[in-house]
Coordinates of C-alpha atoms and ligand atoms in Angstrom, one line a residue:
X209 CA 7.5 -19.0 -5.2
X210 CA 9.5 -17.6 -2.3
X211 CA 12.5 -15.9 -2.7
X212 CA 15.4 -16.3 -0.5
X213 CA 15.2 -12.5 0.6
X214 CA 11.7 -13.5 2.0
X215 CA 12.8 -17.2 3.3
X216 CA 15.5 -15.5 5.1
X217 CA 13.4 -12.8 6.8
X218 CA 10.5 -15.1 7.6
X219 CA 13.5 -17.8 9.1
X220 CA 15.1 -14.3 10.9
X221 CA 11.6 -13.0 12.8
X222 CA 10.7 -16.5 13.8
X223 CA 13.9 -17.3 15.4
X224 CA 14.6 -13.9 16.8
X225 CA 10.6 -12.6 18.2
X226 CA 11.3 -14.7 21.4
X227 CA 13.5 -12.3 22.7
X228 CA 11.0 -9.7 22.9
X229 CA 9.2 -10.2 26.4
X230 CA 5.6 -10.1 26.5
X231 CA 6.1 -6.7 29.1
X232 CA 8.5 -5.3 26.6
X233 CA 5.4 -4.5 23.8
X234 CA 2.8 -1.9 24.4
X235 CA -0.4 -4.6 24.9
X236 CA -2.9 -3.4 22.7
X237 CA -0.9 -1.7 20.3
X238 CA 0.6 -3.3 17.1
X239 CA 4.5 -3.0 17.6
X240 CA 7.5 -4.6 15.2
X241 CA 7.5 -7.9 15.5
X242 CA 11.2 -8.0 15.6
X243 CA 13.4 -5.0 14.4
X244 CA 11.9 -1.9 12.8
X245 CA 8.5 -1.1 11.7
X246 CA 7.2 2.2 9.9
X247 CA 3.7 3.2 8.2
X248 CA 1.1 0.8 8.5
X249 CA 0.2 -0.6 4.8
X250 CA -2.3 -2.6 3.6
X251 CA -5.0 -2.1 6.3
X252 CA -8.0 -3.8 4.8
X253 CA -10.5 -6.8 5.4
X254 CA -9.9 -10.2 4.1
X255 CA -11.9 -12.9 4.7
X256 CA -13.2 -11.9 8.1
X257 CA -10.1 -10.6 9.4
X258 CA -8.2 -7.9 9.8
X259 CA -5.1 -7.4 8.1
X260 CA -2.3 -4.7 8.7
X261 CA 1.2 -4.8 7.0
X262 CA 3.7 -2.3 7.7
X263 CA 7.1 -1.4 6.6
X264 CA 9.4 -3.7 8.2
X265 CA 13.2 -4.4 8.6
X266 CA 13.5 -7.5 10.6
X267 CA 17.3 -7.5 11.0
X268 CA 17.3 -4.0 12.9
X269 CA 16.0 -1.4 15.1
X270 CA 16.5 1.3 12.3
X271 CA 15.5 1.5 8.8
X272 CA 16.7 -0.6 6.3
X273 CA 15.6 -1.9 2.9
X274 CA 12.0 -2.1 3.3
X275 CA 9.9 -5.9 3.8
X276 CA 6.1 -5.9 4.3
X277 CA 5.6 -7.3 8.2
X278 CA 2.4 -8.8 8.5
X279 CA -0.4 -9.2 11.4
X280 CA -3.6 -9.7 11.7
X281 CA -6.6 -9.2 13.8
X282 CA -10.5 -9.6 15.0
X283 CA -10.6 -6.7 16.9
X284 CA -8.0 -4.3 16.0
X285 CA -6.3 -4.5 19.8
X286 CA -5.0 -7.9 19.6
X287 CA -3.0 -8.6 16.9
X288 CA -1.3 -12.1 15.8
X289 CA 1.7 -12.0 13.6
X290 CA 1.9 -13.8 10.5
X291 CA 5.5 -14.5 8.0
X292 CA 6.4 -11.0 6.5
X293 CA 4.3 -11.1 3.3
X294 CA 6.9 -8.7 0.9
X295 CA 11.2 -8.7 0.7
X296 CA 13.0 -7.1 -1.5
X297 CA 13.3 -9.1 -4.4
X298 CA 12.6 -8.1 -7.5
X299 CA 14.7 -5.7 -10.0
X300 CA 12.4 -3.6 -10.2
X301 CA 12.0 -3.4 -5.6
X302 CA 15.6 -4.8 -5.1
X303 CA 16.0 -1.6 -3.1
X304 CA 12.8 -1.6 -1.0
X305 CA 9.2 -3.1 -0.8
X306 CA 7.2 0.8 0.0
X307 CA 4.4 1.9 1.4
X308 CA 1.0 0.8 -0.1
X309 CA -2.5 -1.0 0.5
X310 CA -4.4 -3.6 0.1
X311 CA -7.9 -4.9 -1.2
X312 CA -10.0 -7.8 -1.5
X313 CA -10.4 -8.9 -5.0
X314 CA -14.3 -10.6 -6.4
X315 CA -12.4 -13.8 -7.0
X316 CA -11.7 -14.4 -3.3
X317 CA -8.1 -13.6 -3.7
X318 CA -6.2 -10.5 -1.5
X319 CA -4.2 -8.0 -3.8
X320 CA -1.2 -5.6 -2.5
X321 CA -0.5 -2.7 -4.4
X322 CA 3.0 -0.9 -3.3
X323 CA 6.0 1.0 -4.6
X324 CA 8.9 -0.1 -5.3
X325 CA 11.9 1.4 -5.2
X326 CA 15.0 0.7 -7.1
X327 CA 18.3 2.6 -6.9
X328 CA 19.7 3.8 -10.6
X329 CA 22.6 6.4 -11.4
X330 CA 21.0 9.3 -12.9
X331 CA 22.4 11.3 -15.2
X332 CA 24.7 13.7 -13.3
X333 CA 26.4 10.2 -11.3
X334 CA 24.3 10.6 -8.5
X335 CA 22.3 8.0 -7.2
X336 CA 18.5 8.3 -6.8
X337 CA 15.3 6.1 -6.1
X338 CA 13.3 5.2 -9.1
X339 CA 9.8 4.5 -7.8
X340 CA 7.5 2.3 -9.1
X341 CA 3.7 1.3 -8.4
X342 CA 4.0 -2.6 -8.5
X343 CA 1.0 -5.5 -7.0
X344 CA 1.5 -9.1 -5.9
X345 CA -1.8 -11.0 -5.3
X346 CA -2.3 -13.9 -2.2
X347 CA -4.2 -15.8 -0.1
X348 CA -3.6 -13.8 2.8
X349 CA -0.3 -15.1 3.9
X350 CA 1.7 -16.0 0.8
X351 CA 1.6 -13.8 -2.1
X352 CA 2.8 -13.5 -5.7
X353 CA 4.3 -10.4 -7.0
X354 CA 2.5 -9.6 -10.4
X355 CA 4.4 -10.9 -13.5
X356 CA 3.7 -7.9 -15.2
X357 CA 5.0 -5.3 -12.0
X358 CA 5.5 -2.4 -12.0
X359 CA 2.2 -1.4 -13.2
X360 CA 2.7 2.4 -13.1
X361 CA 5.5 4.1 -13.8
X362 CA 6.5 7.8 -14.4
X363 CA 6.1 7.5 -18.1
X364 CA 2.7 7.1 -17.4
X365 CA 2.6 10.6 -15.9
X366 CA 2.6 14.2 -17.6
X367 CA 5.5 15.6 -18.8
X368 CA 7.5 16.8 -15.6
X369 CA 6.0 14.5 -13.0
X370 CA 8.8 13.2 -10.9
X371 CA 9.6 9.6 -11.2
X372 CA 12.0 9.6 -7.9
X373 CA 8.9 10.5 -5.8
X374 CA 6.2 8.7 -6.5
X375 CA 4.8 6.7 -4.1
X376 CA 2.0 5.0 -1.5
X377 CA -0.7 4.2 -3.7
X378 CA -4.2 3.3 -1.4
X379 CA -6.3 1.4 -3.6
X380 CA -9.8 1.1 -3.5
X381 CA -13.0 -0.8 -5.6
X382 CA -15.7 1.5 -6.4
X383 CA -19.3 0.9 -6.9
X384 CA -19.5 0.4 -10.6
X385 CA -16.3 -2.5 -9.5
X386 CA -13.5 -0.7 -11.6
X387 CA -11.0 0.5 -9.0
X388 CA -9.2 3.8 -7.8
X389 CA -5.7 4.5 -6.4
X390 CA -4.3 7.9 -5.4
X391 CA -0.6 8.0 -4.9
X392 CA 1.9 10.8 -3.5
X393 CA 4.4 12.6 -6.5
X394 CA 6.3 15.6 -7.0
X395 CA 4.9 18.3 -9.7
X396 CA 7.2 20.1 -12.4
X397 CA 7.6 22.9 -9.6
X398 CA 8.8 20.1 -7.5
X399 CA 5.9 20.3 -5.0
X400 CA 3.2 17.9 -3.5
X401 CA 0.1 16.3 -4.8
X402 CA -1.4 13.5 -5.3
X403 CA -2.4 11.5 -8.2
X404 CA -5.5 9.5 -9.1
X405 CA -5.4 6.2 -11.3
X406 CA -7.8 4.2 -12.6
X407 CA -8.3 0.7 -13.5
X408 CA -11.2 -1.9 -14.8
X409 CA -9.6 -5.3 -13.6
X410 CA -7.4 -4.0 -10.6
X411 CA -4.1 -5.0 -12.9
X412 CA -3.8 -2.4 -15.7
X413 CA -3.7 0.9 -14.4
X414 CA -3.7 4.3 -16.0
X415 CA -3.3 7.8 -14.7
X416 CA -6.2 9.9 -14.3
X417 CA -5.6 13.3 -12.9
X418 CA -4.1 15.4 -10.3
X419 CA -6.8 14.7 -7.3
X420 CA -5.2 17.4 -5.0
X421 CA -2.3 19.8 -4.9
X422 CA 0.3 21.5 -2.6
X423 CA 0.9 24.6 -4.5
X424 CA 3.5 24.6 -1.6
X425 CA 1.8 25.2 1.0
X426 CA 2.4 22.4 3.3
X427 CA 5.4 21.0 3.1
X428 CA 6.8 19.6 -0.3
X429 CA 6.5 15.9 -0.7
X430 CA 2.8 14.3 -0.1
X431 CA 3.2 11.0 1.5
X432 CA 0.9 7.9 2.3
X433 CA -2.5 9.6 0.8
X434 CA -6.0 8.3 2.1
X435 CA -9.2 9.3 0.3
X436 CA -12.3 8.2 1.6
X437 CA -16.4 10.0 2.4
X438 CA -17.1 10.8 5.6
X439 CA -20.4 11.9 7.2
X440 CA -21.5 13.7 3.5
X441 CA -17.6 14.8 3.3
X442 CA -14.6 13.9 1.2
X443 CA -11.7 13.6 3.3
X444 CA -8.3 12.9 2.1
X445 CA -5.5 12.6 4.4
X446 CA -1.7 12.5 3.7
X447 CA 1.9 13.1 5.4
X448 CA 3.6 16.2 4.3
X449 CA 7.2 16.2 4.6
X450 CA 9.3 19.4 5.4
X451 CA 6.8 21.2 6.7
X452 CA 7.0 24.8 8.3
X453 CA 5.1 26.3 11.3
X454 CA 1.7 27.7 11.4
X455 CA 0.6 28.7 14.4
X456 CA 0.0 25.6 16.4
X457 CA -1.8 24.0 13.7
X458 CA 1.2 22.8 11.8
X459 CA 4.7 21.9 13.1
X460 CA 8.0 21.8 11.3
X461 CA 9.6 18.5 10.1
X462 CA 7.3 15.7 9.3
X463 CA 3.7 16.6 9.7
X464 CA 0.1 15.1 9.3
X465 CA -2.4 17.2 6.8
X466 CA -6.3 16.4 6.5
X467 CA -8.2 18.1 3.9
X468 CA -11.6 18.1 4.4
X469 CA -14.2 18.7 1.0
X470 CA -16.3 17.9 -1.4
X471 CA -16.1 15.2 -4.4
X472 CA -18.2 15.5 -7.7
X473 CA -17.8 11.7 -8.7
X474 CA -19.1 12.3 -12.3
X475 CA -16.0 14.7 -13.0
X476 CA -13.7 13.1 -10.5
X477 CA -12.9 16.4 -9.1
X478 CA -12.2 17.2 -5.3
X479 CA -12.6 20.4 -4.3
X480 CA -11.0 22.3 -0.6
X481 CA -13.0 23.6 1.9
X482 CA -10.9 23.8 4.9
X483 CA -8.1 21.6 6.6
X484 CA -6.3 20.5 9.4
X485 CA -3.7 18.3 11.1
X486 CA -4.9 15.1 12.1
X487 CA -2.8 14.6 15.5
X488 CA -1.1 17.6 17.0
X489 CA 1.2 15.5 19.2
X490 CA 4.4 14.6 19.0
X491 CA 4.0 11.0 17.4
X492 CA 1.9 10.2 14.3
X493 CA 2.4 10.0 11.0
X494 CA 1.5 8.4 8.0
X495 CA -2.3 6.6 9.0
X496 CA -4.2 4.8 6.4
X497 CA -8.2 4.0 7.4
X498 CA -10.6 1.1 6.6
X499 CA -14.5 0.6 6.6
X500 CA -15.7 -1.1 9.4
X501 CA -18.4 -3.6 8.2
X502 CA -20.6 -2.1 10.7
X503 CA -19.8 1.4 8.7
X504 CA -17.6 3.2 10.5
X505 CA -14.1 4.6 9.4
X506 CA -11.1 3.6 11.3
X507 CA -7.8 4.7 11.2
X508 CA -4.1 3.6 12.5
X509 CA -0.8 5.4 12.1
X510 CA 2.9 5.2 12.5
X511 CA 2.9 6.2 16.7
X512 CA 6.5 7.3 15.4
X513 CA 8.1 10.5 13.6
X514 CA 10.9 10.5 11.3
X515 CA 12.0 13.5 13.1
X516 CA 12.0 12.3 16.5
X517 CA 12.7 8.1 15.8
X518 CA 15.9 8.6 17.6
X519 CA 13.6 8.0 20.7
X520 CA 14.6 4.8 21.7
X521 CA 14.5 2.6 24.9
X522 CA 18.0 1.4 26.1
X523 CA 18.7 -2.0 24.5
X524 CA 15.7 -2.0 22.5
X525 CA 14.3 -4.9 20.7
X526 CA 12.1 -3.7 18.6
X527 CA 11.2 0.0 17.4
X528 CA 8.1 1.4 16.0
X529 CA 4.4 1.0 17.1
X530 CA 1.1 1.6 15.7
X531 CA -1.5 4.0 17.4
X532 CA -5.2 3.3 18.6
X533 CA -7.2 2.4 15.8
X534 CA -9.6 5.9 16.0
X535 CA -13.4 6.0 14.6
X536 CA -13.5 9.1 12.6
X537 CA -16.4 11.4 12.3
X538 CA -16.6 15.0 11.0
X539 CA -18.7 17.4 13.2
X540 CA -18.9 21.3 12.3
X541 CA -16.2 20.7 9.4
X542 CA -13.4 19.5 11.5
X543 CA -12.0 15.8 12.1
X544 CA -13.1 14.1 15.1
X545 CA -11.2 11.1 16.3
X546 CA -12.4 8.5 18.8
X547 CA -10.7 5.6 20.3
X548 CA -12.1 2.1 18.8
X549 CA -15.1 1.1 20.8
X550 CA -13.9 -1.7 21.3
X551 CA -11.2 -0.5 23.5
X552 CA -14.2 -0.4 26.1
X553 CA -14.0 -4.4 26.1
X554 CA -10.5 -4.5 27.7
X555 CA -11.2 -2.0 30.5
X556 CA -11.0 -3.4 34.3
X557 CA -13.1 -2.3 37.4
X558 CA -13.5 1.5 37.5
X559 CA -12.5 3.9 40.0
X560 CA -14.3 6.9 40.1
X561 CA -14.4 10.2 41.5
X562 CA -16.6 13.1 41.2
X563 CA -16.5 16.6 42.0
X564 CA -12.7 16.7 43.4
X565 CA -11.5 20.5 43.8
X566 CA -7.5 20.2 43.6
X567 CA -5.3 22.5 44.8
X568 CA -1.4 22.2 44.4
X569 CA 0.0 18.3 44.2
X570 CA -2.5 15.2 44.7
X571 CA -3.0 12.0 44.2
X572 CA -5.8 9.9 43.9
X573 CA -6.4 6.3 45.1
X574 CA -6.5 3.6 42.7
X575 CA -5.6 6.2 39.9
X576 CA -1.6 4.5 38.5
X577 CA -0.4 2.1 35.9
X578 CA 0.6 2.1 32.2
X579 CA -2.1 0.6 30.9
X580 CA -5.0 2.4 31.4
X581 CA -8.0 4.5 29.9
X582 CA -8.6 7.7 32.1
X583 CA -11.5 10.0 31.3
X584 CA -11.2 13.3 33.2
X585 CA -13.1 16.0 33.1
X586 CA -11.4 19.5 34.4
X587 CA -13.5 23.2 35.1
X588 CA -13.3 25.9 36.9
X589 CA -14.5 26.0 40.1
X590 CA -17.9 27.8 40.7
X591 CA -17.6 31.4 42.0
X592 CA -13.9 31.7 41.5
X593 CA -11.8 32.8 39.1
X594 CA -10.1 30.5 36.6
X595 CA -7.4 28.1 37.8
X596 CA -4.1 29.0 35.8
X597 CA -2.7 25.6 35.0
X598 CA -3.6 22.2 35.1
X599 CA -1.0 19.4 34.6
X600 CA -2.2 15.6 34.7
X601 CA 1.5 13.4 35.3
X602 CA 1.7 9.8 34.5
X603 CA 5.0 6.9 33.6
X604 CA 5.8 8.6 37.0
X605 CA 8.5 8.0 39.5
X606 CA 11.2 10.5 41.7
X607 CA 13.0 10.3 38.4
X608 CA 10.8 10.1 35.6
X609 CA 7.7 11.6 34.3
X610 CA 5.9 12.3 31.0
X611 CA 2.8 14.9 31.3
X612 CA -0.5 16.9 30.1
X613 CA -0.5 20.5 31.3
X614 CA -3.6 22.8 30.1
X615 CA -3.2 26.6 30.4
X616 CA -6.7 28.2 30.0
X617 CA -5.9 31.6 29.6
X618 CA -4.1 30.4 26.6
X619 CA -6.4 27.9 25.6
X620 CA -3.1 25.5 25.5
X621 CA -2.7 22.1 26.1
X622 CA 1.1 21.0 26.1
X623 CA 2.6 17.6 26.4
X624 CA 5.8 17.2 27.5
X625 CA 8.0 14.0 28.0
X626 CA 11.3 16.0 28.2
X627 CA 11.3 13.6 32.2
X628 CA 10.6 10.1 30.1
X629 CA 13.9 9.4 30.0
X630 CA 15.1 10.3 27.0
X631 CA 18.6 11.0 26.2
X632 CA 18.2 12.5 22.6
X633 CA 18.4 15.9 22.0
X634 CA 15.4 15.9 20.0
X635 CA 11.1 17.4 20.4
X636 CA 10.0 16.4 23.8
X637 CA 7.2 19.0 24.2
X638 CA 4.4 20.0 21.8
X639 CA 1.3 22.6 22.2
X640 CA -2.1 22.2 21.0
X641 CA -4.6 25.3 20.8
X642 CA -8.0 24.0 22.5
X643 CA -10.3 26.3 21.2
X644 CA -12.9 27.9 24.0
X645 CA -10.7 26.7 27.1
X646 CA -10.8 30.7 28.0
X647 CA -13.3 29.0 31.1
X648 CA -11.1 26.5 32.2
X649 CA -13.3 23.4 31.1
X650 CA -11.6 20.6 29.0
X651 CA -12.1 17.2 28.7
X652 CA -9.4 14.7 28.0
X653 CA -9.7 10.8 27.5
X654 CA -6.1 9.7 27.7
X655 CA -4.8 6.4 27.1
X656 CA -1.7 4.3 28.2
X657 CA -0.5 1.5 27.4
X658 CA 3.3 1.6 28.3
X659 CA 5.2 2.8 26.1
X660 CA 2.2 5.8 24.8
X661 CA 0.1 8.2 25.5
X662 CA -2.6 9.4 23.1
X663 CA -5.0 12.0 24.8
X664 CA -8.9 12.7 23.1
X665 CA -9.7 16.1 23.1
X666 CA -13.0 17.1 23.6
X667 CA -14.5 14.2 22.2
X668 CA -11.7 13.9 19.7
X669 CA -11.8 17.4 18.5
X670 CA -7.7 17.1 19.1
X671 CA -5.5 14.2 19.5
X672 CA -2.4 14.7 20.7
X673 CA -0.2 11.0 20.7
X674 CA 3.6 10.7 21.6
X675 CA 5.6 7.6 22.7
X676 CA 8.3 7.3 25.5
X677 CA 10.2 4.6 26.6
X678 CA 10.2 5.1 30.3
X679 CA 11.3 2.1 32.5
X680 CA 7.9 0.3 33.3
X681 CA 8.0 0.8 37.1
X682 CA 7.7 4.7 37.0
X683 CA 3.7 4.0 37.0
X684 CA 2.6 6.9 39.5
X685 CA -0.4 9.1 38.1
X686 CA -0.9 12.7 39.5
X687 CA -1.9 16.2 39.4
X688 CA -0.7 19.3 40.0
X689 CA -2.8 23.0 39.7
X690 CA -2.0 26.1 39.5
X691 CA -5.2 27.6 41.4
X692 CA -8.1 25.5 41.8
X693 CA -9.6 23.7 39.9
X694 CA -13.0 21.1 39.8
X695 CA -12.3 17.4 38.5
X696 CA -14.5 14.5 37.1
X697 CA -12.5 11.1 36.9
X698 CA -13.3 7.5 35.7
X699 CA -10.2 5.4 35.9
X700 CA -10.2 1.9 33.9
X701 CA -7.0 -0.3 34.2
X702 CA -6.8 -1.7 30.7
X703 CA -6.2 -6.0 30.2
Ligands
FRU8 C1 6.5 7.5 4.9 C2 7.5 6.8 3.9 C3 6.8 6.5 2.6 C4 7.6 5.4 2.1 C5 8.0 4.7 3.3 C6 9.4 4.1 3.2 O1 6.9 7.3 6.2 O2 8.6 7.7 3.6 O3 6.6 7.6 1.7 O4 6.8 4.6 1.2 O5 8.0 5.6 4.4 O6 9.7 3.3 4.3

C-alpha cells in the first residue's frame, strides 16, 4: 500500500518536473528530477533495464528527509524517470529512506535494501540518528517495505559497534545463491570500517565480520561501500568522511578511497595491497557499480560534494547530478576508469586536427559547445625544450570560464572553475599529480555536457570531475601555452 508520504511526493514531482527546461539538465547525465538528489542507490539490472535510485528530496534544492527518486535506463545516458520508489514512512525510517542497493531476486521480484534512519533522544538529551538496515521488495516501480524491517540492527553487531553510524548496505547474490551485504559503521575507537553480512533467503540477515578497517587512516566514517572482483582483484570502494591531506592523493573534507586487494572467499577475508582515490576532482563522491551483462563493471557517483553543494546555479531547479557511468579496469595495481562505450553512440561529426604547435592564445575552428567529447593529445615539441604550461579553457565567454592547466615540470594537472560563476566562497581549484608528465606528454579525454566537466587521464589512469553552473552561452573552447607545445585533437559535439 502507498503511504501518503509517498502519494504526496509522487503527486509533488509530477506536477512540479515541468518547470525544469529540457536546456536546464545536463543531457546525458542523470540529474534530480525535481529538488535535490544525492548518492546514487540501487544501481542494478531488473528485467532488462537499468535502474538507478538516488537520495531524493522532491520538495527542495537542499537536503531534506531522504525519499528514493527513481529512473531508469537502456543505455545508461538516457534516463526516464519513474514515481519516487521510497518516503519516509515507517517508524522505524520516519526520519529518512538512506543510502542502499538493490538486487534481482530468483522469483522475478526486485529487492531494495537501505538504512533507515530514525531520530531518538539518547541518553544525555541529545538527539541522534538511530540507523537501521531495512528492505522493501517490488516490481520495479511500486514496492513493499518488508513487514519484518529493519533487518539489521546494532544489536546484531559486537559489543561497541555504533548504532548511530551504520549505514549503505550494497547487497549482492553469490554463486552458491545465499547473498552478501557490506555496510559502513563506526568501531569502539569510533573509526571507519565496513561490515559484511550474510544471508540464505536475502530476508534474514546476520553479521559476519569486519571486511575492512580504517584504523584512522582516512577519514573517520566509511560511507556507501562497494565490493566487487576486478581483472583477478578485489576492489572495494567507499566515501570517507573528514578526511585529511596527503599529498595530492587525498583532499580534506569529504573524499573518495579505493582499496585495491585480494579476497580468499573460503575465509571471507580481504586483504590490502595498495589504494587510491577514485576521482581527484572536485566533484564525486559516493559511486556504487554494476555488472554489465556483457561483463564489464560500471560505475556512477554523486557529480556533487558535501563540501562544496553550496555550488548552485542562480534560481536553480533542481540540484545534484550523476557522473558518466565509467568501465573500470585495473592495470599495473591502479584503478582505471573509462567513459561508457556507449558514450561513442551520441557523438556528432568530428573535427580533427593533427600536429598543431600552439604558442600563447588559440583557438581552433569547430572546437566550442557544452556538450562535447574532446580527445587531445598534448607533447612537447621535437627538438625543444619542454613547454611550461598548458591550459585547455571551456564554458567560456569575456566573463566566464572553467579550465584544465597541466604543468609538466610538476607533473600537475589543476582544474580550476574559480571563473564559472560561482559566488560561494567555497574549493574552486584542485590538483592532480600525473605521474611521468616530466616530458610534457598527457593525454586528456574531457567531457561536457553543460553543467560538467569530467577529464580521463591517460586512459583513465586519473579522473578529475567537477560541476559548474555557468550560464549556457559562455560555450567558447581554447588554449593557452606557456612555451610551445605539439597538439593532437578530435572534437565530437555530443546529441
Ligand atoms: C553519503 C550519505 C550516506 C547516507 C546519505 C544520506 O553521501 O551521507 O552515508 O546514507 O548520504 O542522504
Amino acid at each position: 500500500m502507498t503511504s501518503q508520504t509517498l502519494r504526496e511526493a509522487r503527486k509533488y514531482e509530477e506536477a512540479t518536473e515541468t518547470i525544469v527546461t529540457e536546456t536546464e539538465r545536463p543531457v546525458f547525465h542523470l540529474s534530480a528530477r525535481v529538488g535535490w538528489m544525492n548518492d546514487p542507490n540501487g544501481f542494478s539490472l531488473y528485467q532488462g533495464k537499468y535502474h538507478m535510485f538516488y537520495q531524493y528530496y522532491p520538495y527542495a534544492t537542499y537536503w531534506g528527509p531522504m525519499h528514493w527518486g527513481h529512473a531508469v535506463s537502456e543505455d545508461l545516458l538516457h534516463w526516464t524517470y519513474l514515481p519516487a520508489a521510497l518516503a519516509p514512512d515507517k517508524i522505524y525510517d520516519r526520519d529518512g529512506v538512506f543510502s542502499g542497493s538493490a538486487i534481482e531476486l530468483p522469483d522475478g521480484q526486485q529487492l531494495l535494501m537501505y538504512t533507515g534512519v530514525a531520530l531518538t533522544v539518547a541518553s544525555d538529551g541529545s538527539r541522534r540518528e538511530v540507523q537501521t538496515q531495512c528492505l522493501a521488495v517490488g516490481d520495479g516501480t511500486d514496492y513493499e517495505k518488508y513487514e519484518h524491517n529493519p533487518v539489521l540492527t546494532h544489536e546484531d553487531l559486537p559489543e561497541g559497534f555504533s548504532r548511530y553510524h551504520f549505514r549503505d548496505p550494497k547487497i549482492w547474490r553469490q554463486c552458491d545463491g545465499s547473498y552478501r551485504a557490506v555496510a559502513g559503521s563506526l568501531d569502539e575507537e569510533g573509526s571507519g570500517q565496513l561490515l559484511l553480512f550474510g544471508s540464505e533467503d536475502a530476508f534474514s540477515w546476520h553479521f559476519i565480520k569486519t571486511l575492512a578497517a580504517n584504523h584512522g587512516r582516512y577519514g573517520v566514517m566509511w560511507e556507501c561501500p562497494d565490493f566487487f572482483s576486478l581483472d583477478g582483484k578485489w576492489v572495494i570502494l567507499t566515501s570517507p568522511q573528514d578526511m585529511l591531506p596527503e599529498g595530492f592523493e587525498y583532499h580534506n573534507g569529504n573524499g573518495t578511497l579505493c582499496l585495491i586487494g585480494s579476497y580468499d572467499e573460503e575465509a571471507e577475508e580481504f586483504t590490502e595491497e595498495c589504494n587510491q582515490a577514485i576521482d581527484y576532482g572536485i566533484d564525486f563522491y559516493a559511486p556504487q557499480t554494476i555488472l554489465t551483462p556483457d561483463g564489464r563493471r560500471v560505475m556512477i557517483g554523486w557529480m556533487q560534494n558535501w563540501d562544496t553543494c553550496n555550488l548552485k546555479a542562480s534560481h536553480e531547479k533542481w540540484h545534484g547530478q550523476m557522473s558518466l557511468p565509467r568501465e573500470l579496469s585495473i592495470k599495473n595495481g591502479r584503478l582505471y576508469q573509462q567513459p561508457i562505450s556507449e558514450l561513442k553512440s551520441l557523438r556528432g561529426e568530428a573535427v580533427v586536427y593533427r600536429d598543431v604547435i600552439m604558442e600563447g592564445r588559440c583557438t581552433l575552428p569547430g572546437v566550442y559547445g557544452r556538450k562535447a567529447d574532446i580527445e587531445l593529445t598534448i607533447s612537447a615539441v621535437e627538438g625543444e625544450p619542454v613547454y611550461q604550461k598548458f591550459s585547455v579553457r571551456f564554458a567560456q565567454n569575456e566573463e566566464y570560464r572553467t579550465l584544465f592547466s597541466f604543468r609538466p615540470h610538476e607533473c600537475v594537472l589543476k582544474i580550476d572553475r574559480k571563473f564559472s560563476g560561482s559566488r560561494r566562497a567555497i574549493i574552486h581549484q584542485r590538483r592532480s599529480l600525473i605521474p611521468g608528465g616530466e616530458n610534457g606528454s598527457i593525454k586528456l579525454r574531457l567531457i561536457l555536457d553543460r553543467y560538467s566537466v569530467e577529464a580521463f587521464v591517460n586512459d583513465g589512469e586519473q579522473v578529475m570531475s567537477a560541476t559548474f553552473y555557468t550560464p549556457l552561452e559562455a560555450e567558447d573552447i581554447s588554449f593557452a601555452v606557456n612555451g610551445r607545445a605539439k597538439a593532437d585533437l578530435t572534437f565530437y559535439p555530443l546529441a
